[in-house]
Amino acid sequence: MPSRRTVLTAAAGVTAALAVGGPAHADDRRPRELLSRMTVEEKVGQVFVSRVHGHSATAPDPADADANLADFGVRTGAELLARYRLGGVIYFAWAHNTRAPQQIADLSDGLQRASLGQPRGLPVLISTDQEHGAVCRVGRPATLFPGAMAIGAGGSRDDARTLARIAGTELRAMGIRQNYSPVADVNVNPANPVIGVRSFGADPDAVAGLVAAEVEGYRAAGVAATAKHFPGHGDTAVDSHTGFPVITHTRQEWEALDAAPFRAAIAAGVDSVMTAHIVVPSLDASGDPATLSRPVVTGLLREELGYEGVVVTDALDMAGVRTKYGDDRVPVLALKAGVDQLLNPPRLDVAWNAVLKAVRDGELTVRRLDEAVLRILRLKERLGLFDDPYAGPAGVARTVGAPEHLAAADLLAERTTTLLVNEGGALPLSPRSHPGLLVVGADPASPTGTTGPPTGVLAAALTAQGFRTTTLPTGTAPSAETTAQAVAAADGVAAVVVATYNVTADSAQKTLVERLSATGRPVIAVAVRNPYDVAHLPSVTACLATYGWTDVELRAAARVIAGAVRPQGKLPVPVQRADDPARVLYPIGHGLTY
């Protein structure tokens, strides 16, 4: 039985809902009407976006039911929605939400039925991180595109728009209506451990154009795009998942380096902006991370940049937002800062009850809560969730991984592969002059769990081009014994293709490449993540950058090696010299061709 105070608070919320500030919206009638009927507990639920374990809303596998019980005190997603009246759910592969497209659609529909089946039930906004490239939650048979830095190398806004339109169409067919993409960070720090190839590049204007194009593509598909990570995570050497990054940009540097992509996203009509768990003293001297900073969220994003849409936190289980405050304070402070959606708190019960208590105690005003909920309801209205919340049975087979989508991804990837070095015109290789190839190198785990391994994909693609290939995976840290095996295997082949992954000055991968080059065989390096690898590989005959290691990027690289297509990509970031990082080895725009 609700207390008298709860009833009074809810009643006050009805009055406040009618007076929530901000400009009038064409789609406000239904959101405001729904808001006026909600209890304070239901409003609190709407601002949370939580993970849930399992492939099914009502019948997860026993291990996933146990995980839900441990995390939330319930066994299923349906029970979680009933307990907390959540506004959103985020899908993860590790939570077993994304096994197959039809299963994902069925899970989405099950969650919608569970949410809509509650008193005054509302559709749930289902989200995921489908950036493509290094971060991807839904794998094959969905269409997988090159990641952001590859798109930056291609430089085509049309390609960025096409990627987002196709990716958004497939996500929508699976019931996912909010994508935490594109990354709007400008990667000006080669040592950035968390953004890197997830960024379109180091040129703010180029990044801005591609961010806007992806926002337009997702909007055309009926999916909410999310520009992240505001106010800009591109110049940090600390990962906010595990640490507490501090960005030392002055306000002028922020304007010059970080602001343009977010301005462009807002101008393109982006539906949501994600905050970063970073400290920027020039924007807020309090030492609070941007996610909890009213000067950053309300002052800068809302008032100065004029953004009126949904603001969502980065995941609240990350160290960057938990260092200074406890898990009960973080969600309250985020809402007070001006955030609307609270993403994946480590303890949902702690966070939910803390927000409810803050409202009842008057620390968090009903007006502020209503502003957040109204923005979320407006977004659900714009996405059509009130009228058509279900994925439905027919869309998946027709849409996800459609042949024309896969073909578009292959063609797009061909325009991103970047040729950085080509000594003496060694590339392209011909099966007639170089019939036997050895493929060695790193096999990082697939971002989706459904592609790779890179050496095998490269070898198969080169075989399809007429080469005879031998494959020897050597890993990211090859031992002396493994290196010796690779050198021995190079005897008798015409050339060696080596996949490199984040090579450093003292990397065993560098030693492997040097030993292979010493055999006198042509060595073609394929940098499958950071293009900065080339600075540490002066002995190679040729070097390509793919900016990612999913199959679509690697197949394109193989076609470039074989001369089936010409390399067209241009570096979207500068590569500094290994012996003198103050000097540029290859500038933005560098890229060779045949």
XYZ file of C-alpha atoms in Angstrom:
594
model
C 0.000 0.000 0.000
C 1.620 3.332 -0.982
C 2.267 5.778 1.816
C 0.402 9.094 2.046
C 3.651 10.843 1.170
C 4.026 8.708 -1.960
C 0.490 9.553 -3.072
C 1.054 13.251 -2.460
C 4.355 13.152 -4.338
C 2.721 11.396 -7.267
C -0.128 13.913 -7.257
C 2.366 16.738 -7.264
C 3.997 15.042 -10.236
C 0.749 15.252 -12.215
C 0.660 19.009 -11.722
C 4.358 19.380 -12.477
C 4.026 17.307 -15.648
C 1.686 19.861 -17.106
C 4.247 22.579 -16.514
C 7.454 20.834 -17.586
C 9.553 23.466 -19.310
C 11.134 23.513 -22.709
C 9.781 24.250 -26.144
C 6.528 22.733 -27.339
C 6.835 19.580 -29.456
C 4.452 18.404 -32.149
C 4.335 14.926 -30.581
C 3.803 16.104 -26.996
C 0.123 15.352 -26.527
C 0.407 11.619 -25.886
C 3.707 11.775 -23.920
C 2.322 14.477 -21.618
C -0.919 12.576 -21.143
C 0.956 9.392 -20.276
C 3.243 11.288 -17.908
C 0.276 12.756 -16.082
C -1.015 9.259 -15.236
C 2.281 7.796 -13.996
C 3.142 7.154 -10.370
C 6.468 8.410 -9.079
C 7.726 4.815 -8.961
C 6.854 4.340 -12.628
C 8.657 7.555 -13.500
C 11.747 6.393 -11.654
C 11.653 3.134 -13.601
C 11.464 4.971 -16.919
C 14.857 6.639 -16.491
C 16.694 3.320 -16.053
C 18.164 1.182 -18.836
C 19.353 -2.171 -17.512
C 20.994 -5.334 -18.746
C 19.140 -8.601 -18.366
C 20.541 -12.111 -18.684
C 19.161 -14.617 -21.149
C 17.941 -15.244 -24.666
C 14.271 -15.233 -23.677
C 12.100 -12.804 -21.718
C 10.315 -15.598 -19.887
C 12.351 -18.799 -20.247
C 16.093 -18.075 -19.969
C 18.573 -20.884 -19.586
C 19.057 -21.946 -15.941
C 22.463 -20.263 -15.686
C 20.995 -16.997 -16.940
C 18.059 -17.273 -14.554
C 20.563 -17.702 -11.733
C 22.506 -14.658 -12.944
C 19.303 -12.593 -12.953
C 18.534 -13.816 -9.460
C 22.001 -12.805 -8.256
C 21.887 -9.385 -9.919
C 18.234 -8.416 -9.541
C 16.407 -10.857 -7.279
C 14.235 -12.094 -10.167
C 14.712 -14.899 -12.661
C 13.544 -13.420 -15.964
C 13.497 -10.237 -17.974
C 9.724 -10.143 -17.721
C 9.931 -10.227 -13.924
C 12.606 -7.501 -13.966
C 10.352 -5.195 -15.981
C 7.447 -5.876 -13.646
C 9.491 -5.125 -10.540
C 11.174 -1.915 -11.688
C 8.965 -0.736 -14.591
C 12.117 -0.095 -16.608
C 12.097 2.367 -19.469
C 14.865 0.572 -21.342
C 16.885 -2.632 -21.700
C 20.374 -2.943 -23.176
C 21.489 -6.086 -25.011
C 24.930 -7.670 -24.627
C 26.414 -10.761 -26.238
C 27.953 -11.817 -22.905
C 24.469 -11.698 -21.341
C 23.337 -14.156 -24.043
C 20.844 -11.672 -25.496
C 22.156 -11.785 -29.068
C 22.542 -15.378 -30.189
C 20.695 -15.150 -33.507
C 18.513 -12.579 -35.290
C 15.168 -14.372 -34.856
C 15.958 -15.100 -31.207
C 16.761 -11.399 -30.685
C 13.443 -10.411 -32.246
C 11.600 -12.925 -30.075
C 13.366 -11.615 -26.957
C 12.452 -8.048 -27.914
C 8.820 -8.971 -28.438
C 8.731 -10.886 -25.169
C 10.085 -7.896 -23.274
C 7.539 -5.623 -24.948
C 4.668 -7.928 -24.019
C 5.882 -8.057 -20.431
C 6.189 -4.287 -20.151
C 2.916 -3.505 -21.897
C 1.148 -6.089 -19.749
C 1.715 -4.055 -16.589
C -0.864 -1.554 -15.290
C -0.429 1.589 -17.412
C 2.203 -0.426 -19.270
C 4.571 1.363 -21.621
C 6.762 -0.006 -24.418
C 10.391 -0.528 -23.503
C 13.209 1.150 -25.449
C 15.668 -1.609 -26.362
C 19.250 -0.583 -27.084
C 22.702 -1.968 -27.827
C 26.232 -0.963 -28.846
C 26.369 -1.807 -32.542
C 29.160 0.561 -33.564
C 30.572 -1.918 -36.117
C 34.272 -2.642 -36.217
C 35.794 -3.102 -32.766
C 32.499 -2.890 -30.831
C 29.599 -4.976 -32.066
C 27.004 -6.902 -30.038
C 25.077 -8.571 -32.861
C 27.140 -10.850 -35.085
C 26.550 -12.859 -38.220
C 24.297 -13.420 -40.050
C 23.611 -9.713 -39.453
C 25.518 -7.419 -41.805
C 28.815 -6.336 -40.254
C 30.405 -3.160 -41.584
C 33.879 -1.697 -41.172
C 34.309 0.386 -38.038
C 34.425 4.154 -37.692
C 38.114 4.754 -38.440
C 37.804 2.666 -41.592
C 34.846 4.822 -42.616
C 37.044 7.814 -41.861
C 39.664 6.383 -44.206
C 37.035 6.039 -46.902
C 35.963 9.611 -46.265
C 32.527 9.199 -47.828
C 29.520 10.665 -46.078
C 27.324 8.701 -48.451
C 28.966 5.480 -47.265
C 28.506 6.498 -43.621
C 24.843 7.250 -44.276
C 24.377 3.935 -46.109
C 26.031 2.003 -43.282
C 23.739 3.538 -40.688
C 20.608 3.112 -42.794
C 21.290 -0.589 -43.405
C 22.509 -1.265 -39.868
C 19.520 0.587 -38.428
C 17.072 -1.291 -40.647
C 18.477 -4.607 -39.396
C 18.453 -3.513 -35.747
C 14.848 -2.354 -36.037
C 13.861 -5.709 -37.547
C 15.207 -7.322 -34.358
C 13.315 -4.928 -32.099
C 16.323 -2.764 -31.192
C 15.329 0.885 -31.511
C 18.250 2.744 -29.883
C 21.857 2.291 -30.989
C 24.739 3.698 -28.970
C 26.518 4.893 -32.091
C 28.143 6.859 -33.708
C 31.273 7.667 -31.724
C 31.728 11.442 -31.976
C 35.105 11.499 -30.208
C 38.047 12.965 -32.147
C 40.965 10.576 -31.598
C 43.914 12.933 -31.316
C 45.854 10.696 -28.928
C 47.459 7.617 -30.530
C 47.822 6.084 -27.053
C 44.074 6.251 -26.397
C 43.250 2.800 -24.979
C 39.454 2.970 -25.206
C 38.525 4.952 -28.340
C 41.194 4.548 -31.042
C 39.692 2.960 -34.146
C 36.186 3.503 -32.731
C 36.650 7.150 -33.778
C 36.314 8.370 -37.362
C 39.671 10.117 -37.054
C 41.676 13.088 -35.816
C 40.247 15.866 -37.994
C 37.280 17.445 -36.154
C 35.551 18.645 -39.315
C 35.893 15.297 -41.076
C 34.609 13.480 -37.989
C 31.701 15.928 -37.747
C 30.595 15.249 -41.318
C 30.633 11.480 -40.855
C 28.871 11.653 -37.482
C 26.087 13.741 -39.024
C 25.770 11.323 -41.940
C 25.370 8.312 -39.640
C 22.801 10.163 -37.542
C 20.836 10.833 -40.722
C 21.081 7.187 -41.758
C 19.837 5.858 -38.437
C 16.985 8.361 -38.367
C 15.958 7.224 -41.857
C 15.826 3.654 -40.543
C 13.652 4.593 -37.571
C 16.364 3.953 -34.989
C 17.656 6.434 -32.414
C 21.336 7.224 -32.941
C 23.510 8.214 -29.982
C 26.467 10.581 -30.305
C 29.083 9.647 -27.726
C 31.003 10.349 -25.477
C 30.232 13.982 -24.574
C 32.151 16.265 -24.122
C 34.774 14.183 -25.975
C 36.846 11.132 -25.026
C 39.425 11.313 -27.829
C 42.447 12.669 -25.945
C 42.977 10.337 -23.023
C 45.489 7.653 -22.134
C 43.178 6.170 -19.465
C 40.263 3.813 -20.096
C 37.171 5.046 -18.236
C 36.028 1.435 -17.860
C 38.898 0.850 -15.451
C 40.162 4.305 -14.421
C 39.372 7.985 -14.020
C 40.493 9.922 -17.112
C 41.298 13.629 -16.951
C 41.203 15.671 -20.170
C 43.465 18.721 -19.949
C 42.061 20.597 -22.952
C 41.465 24.289 -22.365
C 38.037 25.631 -23.227
C 39.504 26.934 -26.502
C 41.030 23.535 -27.281
C 37.713 21.857 -26.527
C 35.994 24.181 -29.011
C 38.655 23.484 -31.644
C 39.075 19.724 -31.151
C 36.011 18.191 -29.509
C 32.935 20.303 -30.099
C 32.367 20.079 -33.866
C 31.102 16.459 -34.077
C 28.577 17.030 -31.280
C 27.385 20.260 -32.864
C 26.991 18.403 -36.164
C 25.091 15.542 -34.513
C 22.689 17.991 -32.876
C 22.162 19.840 -36.173
C 21.414 16.482 -37.844
C 18.690 15.734 -35.269
C 20.461 13.157 -33.105
C 17.998 11.502 -30.730
C 20.373 10.862 -27.844
C 23.779 11.947 -26.594
C 25.869 9.790 -24.256
C 28.008 11.368 -21.556
C 31.603 10.416 -20.790
C 32.989 9.421 -17.411
C 35.859 11.883 -17.804
C 36.954 14.979 -15.913
C 37.531 18.150 -17.933
C 38.680 20.813 -15.451
C 38.324 23.632 -17.975
C 34.615 22.821 -18.305
C 33.949 22.032 -14.634
C 36.551 22.636 -11.923
C 34.721 20.520 -9.328
C 36.518 17.305 -10.227
C 33.240 15.557 -11.038
C 33.076 13.368 -14.147
C 31.098 14.877 -17.015
C 28.254 12.410 -16.440
C 27.634 13.999 -13.023
C 28.440 17.587 -13.991
C 25.628 20.117 -14.258
C 27.958 22.673 -15.912
C 28.751 20.098 -18.632
C 25.358 18.425 -19.156
C 22.976 21.314 -18.559
C 25.239 24.316 -19.002
C 27.252 23.211 -22.024
C 25.200 20.555 -23.811
C 21.709 21.857 -23.149
C 22.098 25.616 -22.849
C 25.132 26.443 -25.000
C 24.778 23.797 -27.722
C 20.985 23.913 -27.606
C 20.433 20.159 -27.358
C 16.853 19.206 -26.420
C 16.899 15.417 -26.843
C 17.644 12.509 -24.523
C 20.921 12.457 -22.590
C 22.053 8.980 -21.558
C 24.946 8.128 -19.278
C 27.704 5.809 -20.282
C 27.421 2.574 -18.306
C 27.234 3.279 -14.585
C 29.177 0.143 -13.707
C 32.365 1.687 -15.152
C 35.157 2.777 -12.806
C 35.281 6.310 -14.205
C 31.948 7.236 -12.659
C 32.288 5.192 -9.434
C 35.635 6.532 -8.210
C 34.392 9.632 -6.397
C 30.861 8.653 -5.303
C 29.018 5.533 -4.196
C 26.583 3.609 -6.353
C 23.650 5.149 -4.473
C 24.779 8.725 -5.201
C 25.822 8.381 -8.836
C 22.316 8.028 -10.366
C 20.921 10.887 -8.278
C 23.790 13.206 -9.174
C 23.482 12.280 -12.855
C 19.801 13.219 -12.897
C 20.523 16.456 -11.030
C 23.178 17.239 -13.640
C 20.549 16.998 -16.385
C 20.836 13.381 -17.588
C 17.651 11.551 -18.663
C 18.602 7.872 -18.972
C 20.708 5.965 -16.429
C 22.489 3.135 -18.187
C 23.264 -0.216 -16.586
C 23.891 0.570 -12.907
C 25.881 -2.167 -11.162
C 23.129 -2.613 -8.545
C 19.750 -1.712 -9.989
C 18.001 -2.029 -6.631
C 20.431 0.390 -4.981
C 20.191 2.900 -7.825
C 16.391 2.700 -8.220
C 15.738 3.116 -4.515
C 18.256 5.944 -4.248
C 16.484 7.921 -6.978
C 13.069 7.248 -5.423
C 14.338 8.392 -2.018
C 15.878 11.530 -3.519
C 12.506 12.440 -5.046
C 10.589 11.732 -1.839
C 13.102 13.732 0.207
C 12.977 16.655 -2.182
C 16.653 16.482 -3.168
C 15.604 15.613 -6.724
C 12.605 17.649 -7.788
C 9.611 16.066 -9.434
C 9.982 18.662 -12.161
C 13.513 17.432 -12.988
C 12.328 13.805 -13.017
C 9.379 14.740 -15.229
C 11.664 16.532 -17.686
C 13.714 13.362 -18.053
C 10.699 11.080 -18.423
C 9.013 13.393 -20.916
C 12.083 13.365 -23.146
C 12.141 9.556 -23.016
C 8.438 9.352 -23.852
C 8.884 11.811 -26.707
C 11.619 9.589 -28.123
C 9.431 6.502 -27.838
C 6.689 8.404 -29.628
C 9.009 9.496 -32.443
C 10.216 5.919 -32.887
C 6.637 4.670 -33.200
C 6.819 2.435 -30.133
C 3.383 3.424 -28.834
C 1.734 2.321 -32.069
C 3.986 -0.542 -33.216
C 6.308 -1.832 -30.490
C 6.920 -5.327 -31.847
C 9.583 -6.669 -34.173
C 7.151 -9.140 -35.703
C 7.904 -12.523 -37.287
C 8.444 -11.571 -40.921
C 11.035 -8.791 -40.859
C 14.077 -10.730 -39.675
C 14.397 -13.270 -42.484
C 13.739 -10.636 -45.120
C 16.024 -7.959 -43.661
C 18.867 -9.162 -41.449
C 21.898 -10.126 -43.528
C 20.035 -9.580 -46.792
C 22.271 -10.272 -49.823
C 22.130 -6.654 -50.945
C 23.211 -5.525 -47.464
C 26.188 -7.897 -47.423
C 27.213 -6.784 -50.900
C 27.033 -3.139 -49.826
C 29.320 -3.878 -46.861
C 31.906 -5.556 -49.104
C 31.933 -2.673 -51.573
C 32.152 -0.125 -48.787
C 35.091 -1.973 -47.195
C 37.021 -1.864 -50.469
C 36.930 1.939 -50.313
C 38.460 2.019 -46.817
C 41.554 -0.230 -47.093
C 44.631 2.016 -46.892
C 48.006 1.241 -48.495
C 50.660 2.934 -46.356
C 53.878 1.406 -47.719
C 54.612 -0.254 -51.056
C 58.358 -0.561 -51.603
C 59.268 -0.914 -55.259
C 55.654 -1.450 -56.250
C 55.643 -4.854 -54.592
C 51.853 -4.867 -54.477
C 49.677 -6.091 -55.983
C 50.832 -9.682 -55.868
C 49.964 -12.095 -58.668
C 49.357 -15.827 -58.228
C 51.613 -16.337 -61.246
C 54.637 -14.543 -59.794
C 53.932 -15.284 -56.120
C 51.921 -18.523 -56.090
C 52.708 -19.582 -52.520
C 51.938 -17.321 -49.556
C 52.491 -17.785 -45.830
C 49.888 -16.064 -43.656
C 50.952 -15.484 -40.041
C 50.160 -13.073 -37.250
C 47.719 -12.072 -34.543
C 44.253 -13.557 -34.151
C 42.426 -11.214 -31.757
C 39.011 -12.398 -30.650
C 36.163 -11.319 -32.889
C 34.215 -8.287 -31.627
C 31.031 -10.274 -32.218
C 32.250 -13.768 -31.498
C 31.164 -14.826 -34.998
C 34.020 -13.768 -37.297
C 37.666 -14.680 -37.809
C 40.215 -15.769 -36.920
C 41.970 -13.054 -38.967
C 44.785 -15.236 -40.284
C 42.290 -17.847 -41.428
C 40.033 -15.277 -43.080
C 42.985 -13.659 -44.881
C 44.263 -17.048 -46.052
C 40.838 -18.142 -47.319
C 40.310 -14.845 -49.136
C 43.755 -15.041 -50.734
C 43.096 -18.645 -51.761
C 39.916 -17.441 -53.437
C 42.108 -15.034 -55.424
C 44.180 -17.943 -56.772
C 47.062 -18.132 -54.279
C 48.286 -21.237 -52.538
C 48.341 -20.392 -48.828
C 49.775 -21.796 -45.619
C 48.496 -20.450 -42.301
C 50.427 -20.200 -39.040
C 48.775 -18.141 -36.274
C 51.479 -16.526 -34.128
C 49.419 -14.436 -31.698
C 49.848 -10.941 -30.317
C 52.942 -11.947 -28.314
C 54.756 -14.650 -30.313
C 57.358 -16.598 -28.380
C 60.882 -17.163 -29.671
C 59.851 -20.700 -30.578
C 56.768 -19.524 -32.493
C 58.842 -16.908 -34.314
C 61.371 -19.552 -35.298
C 58.560 -21.746 -36.645
C 57.274 -18.847 -38.738
C 60.743 -18.143 -40.131
C 61.150 -21.806 -41.036
C 57.701 -21.843 -42.671
C 58.706 -18.842 -44.814
C 61.298 -20.993 -46.547
C 59.893 -21.961 -49.924
C 57.038 -19.443 -50.127
C 57.023 -16.446 -52.444
C 55.828 -13.881 -49.880
C 54.609 -13.555 -46.296
C 51.432 -11.806 -45.150
C 51.483 -10.932 -41.444
C 48.496 -9.607 -39.487
C 49.639 -7.158 -36.793
C 47.658 -5.910 -33.821
C 48.787 -2.878 -31.782
C 52.524 -3.212 -32.305
C 54.769 -1.340 -29.855
C 58.481 -0.543 -29.776
C 59.320 -3.602 -27.669
C 56.620 -5.867 -29.091
C 57.337 -9.480 -29.932
C 55.269 -8.868 -33.061
C 57.912 -6.383 -34.205
C 60.608 -9.011 -33.679
C 58.570 -11.513 -35.694
C 58.274 -9.101 -38.626
C 61.995 -8.255 -38.506
C 62.961 -11.943 -38.509
C 60.610 -12.650 -41.410
C 61.980 -9.660 -43.364
C 65.505 -10.967 -42.817
C 64.619 -14.085 -44.828
C 64.576 -11.941 -47.977
C 60.951 -12.806 -48.696
C 58.577 -9.886 -49.334
C 56.673 -9.209 -46.112
C 53.239 -7.573 -46.372
C 51.956 -6.328 -43.028
C 48.211 -5.924 -42.512
C 47.567 -3.714 -39.476
C 44.218 -5.104 -38.337
C 43.541 -2.529 -35.634
C 45.608 0.633 -35.172
C 47.288 2.119 -38.249
C 50.069 3.299 -35.937
C 51.652 -0.183 -36.257
C 53.435 0.922 -39.434
C 55.764 3.237 -37.478
C 57.266 0.203 -35.747
C 57.644 -1.885 -38.918
C 60.334 -0.191 -41.060
C 61.491 -3.494 -42.532
C 58.240 -4.453 -44.286
C 57.905 -4.487 -48.056
C 54.318 -3.233 -47.904
C 51.820 -2.289 -45.231
C 48.034 -2.062 -45.337
C 45.694 -0.684 -42.668
C 42.231 -2.184 -42.290
C 41.308 -0.498 -38.951
C 39.413 -3.621 -37.926
C 39.553 -7.401 -37.991
C 36.064 -8.564 -38.814
C 35.750 -10.605 -41.989
C 34.504 -7.786 -44.216
C 37.653 -5.691 -43.634
C 40.021 -8.638 -44.040
C 38.414 -9.858 -47.249
C 38.775 -6.366 -48.696
C 42.461 -6.326 -47.745
C 42.984 -9.641 -49.525
C 41.381 -8.267 -52.680
C 43.687 -5.251 -52.493
C 46.767 -7.474 -52.049
C 45.723 -9.483 -55.097
C 44.983 -6.398 -57.181
C 41.313 -7.305 -57.602
C 40.593 -3.781 -56.369
C 42.807 -0.729 -56.001
C 43.475 0.694 -52.526
C 41.505 3.896 -52.011
C 41.684 4.664 -48.286
C 43.466 7.696 -46.849
C 44.761 7.958 -43.293
C 42.182 9.725 -41.086
C 44.807 10.134 -38.334
C 48.484 11.093 -38.463
C 51.094 8.438 -37.715
C 54.044 9.729 -35.703
C 57.581 8.446 -36.038
C 58.465 5.716 -33.567
C 61.873 7.277 -32.795
C 60.531 10.847 -32.515
C 56.804 11.083 -31.730
C 56.920 14.854 -32.182
C 57.453 14.313 -35.912
C 54.870 12.935 -38.318
C 55.803 9.896 -40.384
C 52.582 9.814 -42.411
C 50.120 12.729 -42.307
C 46.343 12.685 -42.428
C 45.413 11.984 -46.045
C 48.346 9.687 -46.798
C 47.416 6.665 -48.851
C 48.971 4.993 -51.884
C 47.261 3.291 -54.782
C 48.089 1.244 -57.891
